[in-house]
Amino acid sequence: MAKHNIPEVKADLENTTGIWGMAIDQDLCTGCQACVAACAMENNIAFVGETDAGYGRSLHWLRIEHAFEGEFPEVQTSGFQPVLCQQCGNAPCEPVCPVFASVHSQAQDLNLQVYNRCVGTRYCANNCPYVARVFNMRDYDRPEPLSNQLNPDVTVRRRGIMEKCTFCIQRIHKVEDQAKSEGREVLDGEMQPACAQACPADAIIFGRLDDPESRVSKLAKTGRGSQLFEDLGTLPRVTYLKEEKDYGRLG
Amino acid sequence: MTKLLEYLKKPGVQILLLIGFLTVISAGVWGFYQTQTSPEQPILFPHNIHVNFQIPCLYCHPGALRQASAGLPTEQKCWACHGQLKKYYQPPVPVEQWPPELQKLANYVKNSQPINWVPVYQVPDFVHFNHRPHIAASLNCETCHGDMSKKTVATVEETVNMGWCLKCHRAKTENNLQNNPNNDPAITTQLSEKRTKLLDCGTCHY
Amino acid sequence: MTEQLSRRDFLKLVGTGAASAAVLTGCGPASRYVTREPYTKMPEYTYNGQSTYYATTCRECAAGCGLVVRTMQGRAIKVEGNKYHPVNLGKTCARGQATLHSLYNPDRIQEPSSHVRGDRDFSTTDWDTATGIVAEALKNPAETAFLLGLAPDHLFDLVSDLCKAIGAPAPLRYGALSLFEARTTLGEASRIVFGKPDLLFFDLGNADVTFSFGANFLETWISPVAYTRGFAQMRRGTNRRGYLVQFEARMSQTAMKADEWAAILPGTEELVAAALGKLVAEQKFGSAPALFEAVDVAQAADAAGLPLETLERYATILAQAQNPLVIPGGAALGQSNGLEIAQVILSLNALLGNLGKPGGVYHSPASPLTNSYRRPASIKEISALIEKLNSGKIKTLIVHGVNPVFELPTSLGFEAALAKVPTVISLASFPDETAILADYVFPDHTGLESWGYQQVSAGTGQTLLSGAQPVVAPYYNTKSTTDVLLAAAAVAGGKAAAALPFKDEIEFIQGKLAGLVGAEGGFFNAADMPSFWAEFQQFGGWWKNDPSLGTPSAASALEKKLTPAAAQPEGDGEFHLLVFPSPILAEAGANKPWLQETPDPTTTVMWNSWLEMNPVTAEELGLTDDDVVRVSSAFGEVEVSVYKVPAIRPEVVAIPFGQGHTAYGRYAENRGANPGKLLGAQINAAGDLAFAGVKVKIEKTGKKRPLSRLEGRTRLEAAENKG
């Protein structure tokens, strides 16, 4: 494994599984952007317009990457890869925040962005190897009556605030609260973030990593799984299942 | 920068700065005070009368039992009782002779106009408060809202800020004699898990 | 002051003061201006502060997916899929998600209005006047024409009934997607080969080898969510992972997901399919049937630009497959010989023996309300309408659910014909190009505000009638077109009133549904109309539990003699032009800001259109990314920025359809280019436009217009971060 000039993984973190996790099957992902739109609608993400989007200021919490390789006619694609906050167990964004806006949730094992603490230093985004964080460069206009559509469960962010994927924590709370009021545990598959819920190919699977029987735990352990920049020691909670190209794969 | 320092040494400037500083502070204090006072309401709703009629809080604010927001009653609900009160209907008394606040209600209902209540207990947008777990943790309404049987219009009883929330969250999850009288290790673990959850930023801020 | 304190320092000082004031007061007083507005009368099932979910049908395209919309305090908050609905089983696409931006679009037409054609200032009228104007049109049935959207919904049924009763010409359904999917050609080929016109059901999910000729079924083709589900099922595979080979000149999003991309030259689909047929037949049965006999395999491979070995390898894969499937897509059928291409491909399926078998081709189930497949209008029929408009035979044109000025190729001259119609009534919700050129705009509710049902023509094996109900009260002073027509028919009297004796829209819909009450085998069974109606709304439609697919029979299809040939392209340019519907915007998404900001799946371009060009070609022409070029055909020209991409044949260029609006609200206007201006008028034997058979010239303009791309950001910033 390549050596990197980064902090050592804390020993006590290395063996943690995390609580919530996601598996993304790149063999099934068709790059259709349904997750991107669903995420924007659920999380009150502002649109920035053509010019700001061109400067890379668009506020996508989730983007789908791909690349072409080779020259015609030997062109291959790298496959579609939805990239979102990896909710690292050992997150590089957290130690650099001077105001503790980017903190680790002990209860949910997620990377939080506490909007009311954020002062917009953007250190966290600069330290994120996944470019998963986006910054509100302006107060983006949302002409009336578009604001009717805002989700009351999610804070509307203003200028100068860093934001990123939350694993739809508002839905986690809702599902947990529902389960608790009914005196039971959260069922596998009951909690679905907006992206997984919309995905027409069912390529995004969400669930509990600390439950070895959950669908996501089982998928993450198949031989096809890998994580983004695994060797950085960030302990991502998102596992990518690699694309299969060979004809006749069994099962 | 040296120019600035020299400039700052002038007494006039210092006084100006002091005035500016005081203005900022007092604006801040005023703003905070505003959140902790009771606003004017469209109708001076007498909570005491209703509570003393033995109407449970949850009859009009049923949301507290099952969801984030306690909810405000619809005019339909108000009128369900007020449209048939013995006092005004047997024999019928013209609306003009009703008490002024009830006349207001009658007009709202007649015109099918919504009553725009001003929220009393309020948290900023970036705080997501949920009534249900608080009621489920066997807190009473009056723990936070005060004794409504002694109040007309609702008032702010507590200093609603994060310190106040956390004070209670800490107290309820501390491993002490009150929460864990027999020092049961199972309860200790439970309390510690609860504490993690109740002190987590992500529990209220997202 | 300027002497002692620099402006910069002063600003610093002021800035600090303002910042601390903001910090100290920011959390405070604004909240005191907030009021809470409870319901006066709360709708049933609603709790204050708790979401209510309503099932309805997505109206963003004609596929008819079931939605469940989360509403809160009378506002629609989030669109989710209806998990019981047979088309999408709880899933949605990006366009479905953004349907809230139709409902709450800031540029909606808010009230009935009239205006001077071409003028953007509308003057308000009232609904009684509007009804009177429509009633006048109904009094002269022979001189009134209806042009409706692609979806076969309750309005289409109502207008069909009405036109039949009063003797007006039958309404035409059209949408740009029916053009780009060549639906008429597919239906006609099905009639010729299988004896029954139909938008066939291709059982992608159970196929182990799928060859797709330009069918972009992961993007917009017929029922993209249903076929994406099928694709995922195919990839998961019960026995082995399904294999997909995509034949098209440009690597579309669907081709990117294919295991192999066969970049054949546009117009050679018939040759390639016939050659595959011949090779497969020889491998499987020893000899080729009459249909494929005449083709010269080596010549076909040469014409298509494929190595012969590759073609033979494909044939072997197809011949050895257990459940092979070949799909004819829009880009393949939009050729001068599109009907022959469709026939060869359908016959190839017959040769492979997959008709009516798992992983094969089926007849779609008929709608529970009608027995026959009612296809949208072909370009030939639209041209006939345009001719009638030009000749002055039509005095009133009523347009609903479609924006023909934008969605029809400019070369057909619809805009000029519109000028010759004395009265044009648009029922659009948005000030689109057609509404701007109409005399009256009587806005219908948007999809999430209206009642209705939709007959689903393809995408599921189950008999299905998708139901729609309003999830929120109408936001503006709009009125359901069905109600307008019912009122107008009552005013017009006579046959019109007799044909539509309904009190309102709901009574009309219930009248149509009456036959389903008590029907066996449904997802729910209801004995009477009130309970049927309640469950129809609750579940978002009515469908049968078991599939009712038909088995096509192709008795003599393979015995016909055929001399396959390449298509005849139109125009004398040096590049083949491929116009494809934008996977994100499709025909009507351009006015939704979040769809504009959603990156295109292949190029990640946002908010604009582009010209896809192979880097080799670009180098020959001395062009690079973001250079603006003038693309011209015999019919028109557009200016568009170049996007270099290796995944396209060097002799082909491609432009997405969906941008280039001159009206249609602030997010769509004056953005990108409309490739509809380049399309020709060549019509294939089924009456569809040969849109993929146009050749264009490309000229440098010397201008540069940078495209906003998501990929630039990530590449640049990641590189900077790594230092």
mmCIF file with all atom_site columns, C-alpha atoms in Angstrom, chain A residues 7-161:
data_model
loop_
_atom_site.group_PDB
_atom_site.id
_atom_site.type_symbol
_atom_site.label_atom_id
_atom_site.label_alt_id
_atom_site.label_comp_id
_atom_site.label_asym_id
_atom_site.label_entity_id
_atom_site.label_seq_id
_atom_site.pdbx_PDB_ins_code
_atom_site.Cartn_x
_atom_site.Cartn_y
_atom_site.Cartn_z
_atom_site.occupancy
_atom_site.B_iso_or_equiv
_atom_site.pdbx_formal_charge
_atom_site.auth_seq_id
_atom_site.auth_comp_id
_atom_site.auth_asym_id
_atom_site.auth_atom_id
_atom_site.pdbx_PDB_model_num
ATOM 1   C CA . PRO A 1 7   ? -2.366  11.390 9.613   1.00 0.00 ? 7   PRO A CA 1
ATOM 2   C CA . GLU A 1 8   ? -2.313  7.788  10.698  1.00 0.00 ? 8   GLU A CA 1
ATOM 3   C CA . VAL A 1 9   ? -5.667  6.141  11.080  1.00 0.00 ? 9   VAL A CA 1
ATOM 4   C CA . LYS A 1 10  ? -6.606  6.211  14.684  1.00 0.00 ? 10  LYS A CA 1
ATOM 5   C CA . ALA A 1 11  ? -6.206  2.691  15.973  1.00 0.00 ? 11  ALA A CA 1
ATOM 6   C CA . ASP A 1 12  ? -9.543  2.642  17.724  1.00 0.00 ? 12  ASP A CA 1
ATOM 7   C CA . LEU A 1 13  ? -11.340 3.605  14.515  1.00 0.00 ? 13  LEU A CA 1
ATOM 8   C CA . GLU A 1 14  ? -9.825  1.007  12.279  1.00 0.00 ? 14  GLU A CA 1
ATOM 9   C CA . ASN A 1 15  ? -11.985 -1.821 13.475  1.00 0.00 ? 15  ASN A CA 1
ATOM 10  C CA . THR A 1 16  ? -15.249 0.083  13.546  1.00 0.00 ? 16  THR A CA 1
ATOM 11  C CA . THR A 1 17  ? -17.795 -0.831 10.917  1.00 0.00 ? 17  THR A CA 1
ATOM 12  C CA . GLY A 1 18  ? -19.738 2.391  11.045  1.00 0.00 ? 18  GLY A CA 1
ATOM 13  C CA . ILE A 1 19  ? -23.464 2.606  11.509  1.00 0.00 ? 19  ILE A CA 1
ATOM 14  C CA . TRP A 1 20  ? -25.039 3.762  8.282   1.00 0.00 ? 20  TRP A CA 1
ATOM 15  C CA . GLY A 1 21  ? -23.538 2.791  4.982   1.00 0.00 ? 21  GLY A CA 1
ATOM 16  C CA . MET A 1 22  ? -24.197 2.655  1.304   1.00 0.00 ? 22  MET A CA 1
ATOM 17  C CA . ALA A 1 23  ? -23.308 0.293  -1.505  1.00 0.00 ? 23  ALA A CA 1
ATOM 18  C CA . ILE A 1 24  ? -23.404 1.549  -5.076  1.00 0.00 ? 24  ILE A CA 1
ATOM 19  C CA . ASP A 1 25  ? -23.482 -1.081 -7.815  1.00 0.00 ? 25  ASP A CA 1
ATOM 20  C CA . GLN A 1 26  ? -21.652 0.468  -10.746 1.00 0.00 ? 26  GLN A CA 1
ATOM 21  C CA . ASP A 1 27  ? -22.712 -2.404 -12.943 1.00 0.00 ? 27  ASP A CA 1
ATOM 22  C CA . LEU A 1 28  ? -26.307 -1.261 -12.552 1.00 0.00 ? 28  LEU A CA 1
ATOM 23  C CA . CYS A 1 29  ? -25.895 2.520  -12.363 1.00 0.00 ? 29  CYS A CA 1
ATOM 24  C CA . THR A 1 30  ? -27.039 3.951  -15.682 1.00 0.00 ? 30  THR A CA 1
ATOM 25  C CA . GLY A 1 31  ? -25.979 7.517  -14.944 1.00 0.00 ? 31  GLY A CA 1
ATOM 26  C CA . CYS A 1 32  ? -29.562 8.715  -15.383 1.00 0.00 ? 32  CYS A CA 1
ATOM 27  C CA . GLN A 1 33  ? -29.262 11.489 -12.776 1.00 0.00 ? 33  GLN A CA 1
ATOM 28  C CA . ALA A 1 34  ? -32.496 10.575 -11.011 1.00 0.00 ? 34  ALA A CA 1
ATOM 29  C CA . CYS A 1 35  ? -30.563 10.483 -7.733  1.00 0.00 ? 35  CYS A CA 1
ATOM 30  C CA . VAL A 1 36  ? -29.077 13.909 -8.420  1.00 0.00 ? 36  VAL A CA 1
ATOM 31  C CA . ALA A 1 37  ? -32.506 15.446 -8.977  1.00 0.00 ? 37  ALA A CA 1
ATOM 32  C CA . ALA A 1 38  ? -34.063 13.571 -6.060  1.00 0.00 ? 38  ALA A CA 1
ATOM 33  C CA . CYS A 1 39  ? -31.289 14.760 -3.736  1.00 0.00 ? 39  CYS A CA 1
ATOM 34  C CA . ALA A 1 40  ? -31.801 18.361 -4.814  1.00 0.00 ? 40  ALA A CA 1
ATOM 35  C CA . MET A 1 41  ? -35.544 18.175 -4.277  1.00 0.00 ? 41  MET A CA 1
ATOM 36  C CA . GLU A 1 42  ? -35.264 16.520 -0.857  1.00 0.00 ? 42  GLU A CA 1
ATOM 37  C CA . ASN A 1 43  ? -32.505 18.684 0.521   1.00 0.00 ? 43  ASN A CA 1
ATOM 38  C CA . ASN A 1 44  ? -33.512 22.169 -0.641  1.00 0.00 ? 44  ASN A CA 1
ATOM 39  C CA . ILE A 1 45  ? -30.393 22.498 -2.761  1.00 0.00 ? 45  ILE A CA 1
ATOM 40  C CA . ALA A 1 46  ? -30.287 25.799 -4.602  1.00 0.00 ? 46  ALA A CA 1
ATOM 41  C CA . PHE A 1 47  ? -29.560 26.062 -8.321  1.00 0.00 ? 47  PHE A CA 1
ATOM 42  C CA . VAL A 1 48  ? -26.870 28.544 -9.238  1.00 0.00 ? 48  VAL A CA 1
ATOM 43  C CA . GLY A 1 49  ? -27.357 29.326 -12.930 1.00 0.00 ? 49  GLY A CA 1
ATOM 44  C CA . GLU A 1 50  ? -25.135 28.823 -15.934 1.00 0.00 ? 50  GLU A CA 1
ATOM 45  C CA . THR A 1 51  ? -22.313 31.221 -15.098 1.00 0.00 ? 51  THR A CA 1
ATOM 46  C CA . ASP A 1 52  ? -21.764 30.091 -11.528 1.00 0.00 ? 52  ASP A CA 1
ATOM 47  C CA . ALA A 1 53  ? -22.140 26.463 -12.584 1.00 0.00 ? 53  ALA A CA 1
ATOM 48  C CA . GLY A 1 54  ? -19.374 27.075 -15.111 1.00 0.00 ? 54  GLY A CA 1
ATOM 49  C CA . TYR A 1 55  ? -17.130 28.297 -12.323 1.00 0.00 ? 55  TYR A CA 1
ATOM 50  C CA . GLY A 1 56  ? -17.733 25.063 -10.480 1.00 0.00 ? 56  GLY A CA 1
ATOM 51  C CA . ARG A 1 57  ? -20.021 26.578 -7.871  1.00 0.00 ? 57  ARG A CA 1
ATOM 52  C CA . SER A 1 58  ? -22.987 24.336 -8.455  1.00 0.00 ? 58  SER A CA 1
ATOM 53  C CA . LEU A 1 59  ? -24.275 22.850 -5.246  1.00 0.00 ? 59  LEU A CA 1
ATOM 54  C CA . HIS A 1 60  ? -24.683 19.186 -6.176  1.00 0.00 ? 60  HIS A CA 1
ATOM 55  C CA . TRP A 1 61  ? -24.335 17.013 -3.077  1.00 0.00 ? 61  TRP A CA 1
ATOM 56  C CA . LEU A 1 62  ? -24.148 14.084 -5.409  1.00 0.00 ? 62  LEU A CA 1
ATOM 57  C CA . ARG A 1 63  ? -22.551 14.016 -8.830  1.00 0.00 ? 63  ARG A CA 1
ATOM 58  C CA . ILE A 1 64  ? -22.087 11.231 -11.342 1.00 0.00 ? 64  ILE A CA 1
ATOM 59  C CA . GLU A 1 65  ? -18.609 10.887 -12.737 1.00 0.00 ? 65  GLU A CA 1
ATOM 60  C CA . HIS A 1 66  ? -17.368 8.987  -15.718 1.00 0.00 ? 66  HIS A CA 1
ATOM 61  C CA . ALA A 1 67  ? -14.528 9.200  -18.189 1.00 0.00 ? 67  ALA A CA 1
ATOM 62  C CA . PHE A 1 68  ? -13.881 8.104  -21.740 1.00 0.00 ? 68  PHE A CA 1
ATOM 63  C CA . GLU A 1 69  ? -10.669 6.236  -22.411 1.00 0.00 ? 69  GLU A CA 1
ATOM 64  C CA . GLY A 1 70  ? -8.975  5.617  -25.722 1.00 0.00 ? 70  GLY A CA 1
ATOM 65  C CA . GLU A 1 71  ? -9.478  6.860  -29.261 1.00 0.00 ? 71  GLU A CA 1
ATOM 66  C CA . PHE A 1 72  ? -12.239 5.935  -31.680 1.00 0.00 ? 72  PHE A CA 1
ATOM 67  C CA . PRO A 1 73  ? -13.062 3.149  -32.374 1.00 0.00 ? 73  PRO A CA 1
ATOM 68  C CA . GLU A 1 74  ? -11.389 1.629  -29.291 1.00 0.00 ? 74  GLU A CA 1
ATOM 69  C CA . VAL A 1 75  ? -13.308 3.811  -26.846 1.00 0.00 ? 75  VAL A CA 1
ATOM 70  C CA . GLN A 1 76  ? -14.080 2.518  -23.410 1.00 0.00 ? 76  GLN A CA 1
ATOM 71  C CA . THR A 1 77  ? -15.931 4.201  -20.598 1.00 0.00 ? 77  THR A CA 1
ATOM 72  C CA . SER A 1 78  ? -14.955 4.058  -16.978 1.00 0.00 ? 78  SER A CA 1
ATOM 73  C CA . GLY A 1 79  ? -18.536 3.418  -15.945 1.00 0.00 ? 79  GLY A CA 1
ATOM 74  C CA . PHE A 1 80  ? -20.782 5.794  -14.084 1.00 0.00 ? 80  PHE A CA 1
ATOM 75  C CA . GLN A 1 81  ? -19.774 6.529  -10.537 1.00 0.00 ? 81  GLN A CA 1
ATOM 76  C CA . PRO A 1 82  ? -22.025 8.539  -8.261  1.00 0.00 ? 82  PRO A CA 1
ATOM 77  C CA . VAL A 1 83  ? -19.802 10.428 -5.843  1.00 0.00 ? 83  VAL A CA 1
ATOM 78  C CA . LEU A 1 84  ? -21.208 11.846 -2.649  1.00 0.00 ? 84  LEU A CA 1
ATOM 79  C CA . CYS A 1 85  ? -19.902 12.501 0.841   1.00 0.00 ? 85  CYS A CA 1
ATOM 80  C CA . GLN A 1 86  ? -18.359 9.197  1.868   1.00 0.00 ? 86  GLN A CA 1
ATOM 81  C CA . GLN A 1 87  ? -19.228 9.812  5.538   1.00 0.00 ? 87  GLN A CA 1
ATOM 82  C CA . CYS A 1 88  ? -15.686 8.798  6.473   1.00 0.00 ? 88  CYS A CA 1
ATOM 83  C CA . GLY A 1 89  ? -15.042 7.124  9.787   1.00 0.00 ? 89  GLY A CA 1
ATOM 84  C CA . ASN A 1 90  ? -11.772 9.046  9.941   1.00 0.00 ? 90  ASN A CA 1
ATOM 85  C CA . ALA A 1 91  ? -12.744 12.158 8.041   1.00 0.00 ? 91  ALA A CA 1
ATOM 86  C CA . PRO A 1 92  ? -10.120 14.627 6.790   1.00 0.00 ? 92  PRO A CA 1
ATOM 87  C CA . CYS A 1 93  ? -12.662 17.459 6.862   1.00 0.00 ? 93  CYS A CA 1
ATOM 88  C CA . GLU A 1 94  ? -13.236 17.281 10.596  1.00 0.00 ? 94  GLU A CA 1
ATOM 89  C CA . PRO A 1 95  ? -9.906  18.143 12.254  1.00 0.00 ? 95  PRO A CA 1
ATOM 90  C CA . VAL A 1 96  ? -9.354  21.221 10.067  1.00 0.00 ? 96  VAL A CA 1
ATOM 91  C CA . CYS A 1 97  ? -12.492 23.112 10.960  1.00 0.00 ? 97  CYS A CA 1
ATOM 92  C CA . PRO A 1 98  ? -11.551 25.957 13.311  1.00 0.00 ? 98  PRO A CA 1
ATOM 93  C CA . VAL A 1 99  ? -15.101 26.401 14.601  1.00 0.00 ? 99  VAL A CA 1
ATOM 94  C CA . PHE A 1 100 ? -16.146 22.750 14.960  1.00 0.00 ? 100 PHE A CA 1
ATOM 95  C CA . ALA A 1 101 ? -18.830 23.105 12.302  1.00 0.00 ? 101 ALA A CA 1
ATOM 96  C CA . SER A 1 102 ? -17.574 19.973 10.626  1.00 0.00 ? 102 SER A CA 1
ATOM 97  C CA . VAL A 1 103 ? -17.885 17.436 13.423  1.00 0.00 ? 103 VAL A CA 1
ATOM 98  C CA . HIS A 1 104 ? -18.368 13.739 13.777  1.00 0.00 ? 104 HIS A CA 1
ATOM 99  C CA . SER A 1 105 ? -21.684 12.470 14.998  1.00 0.00 ? 105 SER A CA 1
ATOM 100 C CA . GLN A 1 106 ? -20.998 9.881  17.679  1.00 0.00 ? 106 GLN A CA 1
ATOM 101 C CA . ALA A 1 107 ? -24.622 8.809  17.681  1.00 0.00 ? 107 ALA A CA 1
ATOM 102 C CA . GLN A 1 108 ? -25.011 8.146  13.940  1.00 0.00 ? 108 GLN A CA 1
ATOM 103 C CA . ASP A 1 109 ? -21.346 7.879  12.920  1.00 0.00 ? 109 ASP A CA 1
ATOM 104 C CA . LEU A 1 110 ? -21.823 10.474 10.211  1.00 0.00 ? 110 LEU A CA 1
ATOM 105 C CA . ASN A 1 111 ? -19.844 13.570 9.268   1.00 0.00 ? 111 ASN A CA 1
ATOM 106 C CA . LEU A 1 112 ? -22.008 16.493 10.215  1.00 0.00 ? 112 LEU A CA 1
ATOM 107 C CA . GLN A 1 113 ? -22.005 19.998 8.902   1.00 0.00 ? 113 GLN A CA 1
ATOM 108 C CA . VAL A 1 114 ? -23.479 22.254 11.564  1.00 0.00 ? 114 VAL A CA 1
ATOM 109 C CA . TYR A 1 115 ? -24.706 25.194 9.489   1.00 0.00 ? 115 TYR A CA 1
ATOM 110 C CA . ASN A 1 116 ? -25.095 27.613 12.364  1.00 0.00 ? 116 ASN A CA 1
ATOM 111 C CA . ARG A 1 117 ? -21.483 27.150 13.369  1.00 0.00 ? 117 ARG A CA 1
ATOM 112 C CA . CYS A 1 118 ? -20.033 27.378 9.877   1.00 0.00 ? 118 CYS A CA 1
ATOM 113 C CA . VAL A 1 119 ? -18.210 30.614 9.154   1.00 0.00 ? 119 VAL A CA 1
ATOM 114 C CA . GLY A 1 120 ? -17.139 29.679 5.659   1.00 0.00 ? 120 GLY A CA 1
ATOM 115 C CA . THR A 1 121 ? -13.398 29.108 5.942   1.00 0.00 ? 121 THR A CA 1
ATOM 116 C CA . ARG A 1 122 ? -13.724 26.300 3.371   1.00 0.00 ? 122 ARG A CA 1
ATOM 117 C CA . TYR A 1 123 ? -10.829 24.433 4.977   1.00 0.00 ? 123 TYR A CA 1
ATOM 118 C CA . CYS A 1 124 ? -12.957 21.295 5.095   1.00 0.00 ? 124 CYS A CA 1
ATOM 119 C CA . ALA A 1 125 ? -13.671 21.338 1.363   1.00 0.00 ? 125 ALA A CA 1
ATOM 120 C CA . ASN A 1 126 ? -10.012 21.836 0.601   1.00 0.00 ? 126 ASN A CA 1
ATOM 121 C CA . ASN A 1 127 ? -9.138  18.852 2.730   1.00 0.00 ? 127 ASN A CA 1
ATOM 122 C CA . CYS A 1 128 ? -11.782 16.531 1.291   1.00 0.00 ? 128 CYS A CA 1
ATOM 123 C CA . PRO A 1 129 ? -10.200 14.117 -1.183  1.00 0.00 ? 129 PRO A CA 1
ATOM 124 C CA . TYR A 1 130 ? -13.595 13.343 -2.712  1.00 0.00 ? 130 TYR A CA 1
ATOM 125 C CA . VAL A 1 131 ? -14.571 16.958 -3.534  1.00 0.00 ? 131 VAL A CA 1
ATOM 126 C CA . ALA A 1 132 ? -17.843 16.136 -1.867  1.00 0.00 ? 132 ALA A CA 1
ATOM 127 C CA . ARG A 1 133 ? -18.375 19.491 -0.192  1.00 0.00 ? 133 ARG A CA 1
ATOM 128 C CA . VAL A 1 134 ? -19.928 22.500 -1.890  1.00 0.00 ? 134 VAL A CA 1
ATOM 129 C CA . PHE A 1 135 ? -19.954 26.110 -0.811  1.00 0.00 ? 135 PHE A CA 1
ATOM 130 C CA . ASN A 1 136 ? -22.690 28.719 -1.078  1.00 0.00 ? 136 ASN A CA 1
ATOM 131 C CA . MET A 1 137 ? -20.835 31.507 -2.847  1.00 0.00 ? 137 MET A CA 1
ATOM 132 C CA . ARG A 1 138 ? -23.973 33.666 -2.905  1.00 0.00 ? 138 ARG A CA 1
ATOM 133 C CA . ASP A 1 139 ? -27.514 33.752 -1.664  1.00 0.00 ? 139 ASP A CA 1
ATOM 134 C CA . TYR A 1 140 ? -28.959 32.010 -4.666  1.00 0.00 ? 140 TYR A CA 1
ATOM 135 C CA . ASP A 1 141 ? -32.273 33.292 -5.914  1.00 0.00 ? 141 ASP A CA 1
ATOM 136 C CA . ARG A 1 142 ? -35.293 31.046 -5.651  1.00 0.00 ? 142 ARG A CA 1
ATOM 137 C CA . PRO A 1 143 ? -38.052 33.076 -7.319  1.00 0.00 ? 143 PRO A CA 1
ATOM 138 C CA . GLU A 1 144 ? -41.557 32.764 -5.901  1.00 0.00 ? 144 GLU A CA 1
ATOM 139 C CA . PRO A 1 145 ? -43.441 30.506 -5.801  1.00 0.00 ? 145 PRO A CA 1
ATOM 140 C CA . LEU A 1 146 ? -40.593 27.967 -6.054  1.00 0.00 ? 146 LEU A CA 1
ATOM 141 C CA . SER A 1 147 ? -40.061 28.264 -2.303  1.00 0.00 ? 147 SER A CA 1
ATOM 142 C CA . ASN A 1 148 ? -43.350 26.408 -1.753  1.00 0.00 ? 148 ASN A CA 1
ATOM 143 C CA . GLN A 1 149 ? -41.498 23.252 -2.545  1.00 0.00 ? 149 GLN A CA 1
ATOM 144 C CA . LEU A 1 150 ? -38.911 23.586 0.237   1.00 0.00 ? 150 LEU A CA 1
ATOM 145 C CA . ASN A 1 151 ? -38.701 20.639 2.580   1.00 0.00 ? 151 ASN A CA 1
ATOM 146 C CA . PRO A 1 152 ? -39.437 21.887 6.099   1.00 0.00 ? 152 PRO A CA 1
ATOM 147 C CA . ASP A 1 153 ? -37.245 19.134 7.581   1.00 0.00 ? 153 ASP A CA 1
ATOM 148 C CA . VAL A 1 154 ? -34.070 20.553 6.055   1.00 0.00 ? 154 VAL A CA 1
ATOM 149 C CA . THR A 1 155 ? -32.447 23.899 6.806   1.00 0.00 ? 155 THR A CA 1
ATOM 150 C CA . VAL A 1 156 ? -32.275 26.349 3.905   1.00 0.00 ? 156 VAL A CA 1
ATOM 151 C CA . ARG A 1 157 ? -28.657 27.398 3.678   1.00 0.00 ? 157 ARG A CA 1
ATOM 152 C CA . ARG A 1 158 ? -27.520 30.929 2.981   1.00 0.00 ? 158 ARG A CA 1
ATOM 153 C CA . ARG A 1 159 ? -24.417 32.547 1.579   1.00 0.00 ? 159 ARG A CA 1
ATOM 154 C CA . GLY A 1 160 ? -21.108 31.612 3.159   1.00 0.00 ? 160 GLY A CA 1
ATOM 155 C CA . ILE A 1 161 ? -22.163 28.182 4.356   1.00 0.00 ? 161 ILE A CA 1
#
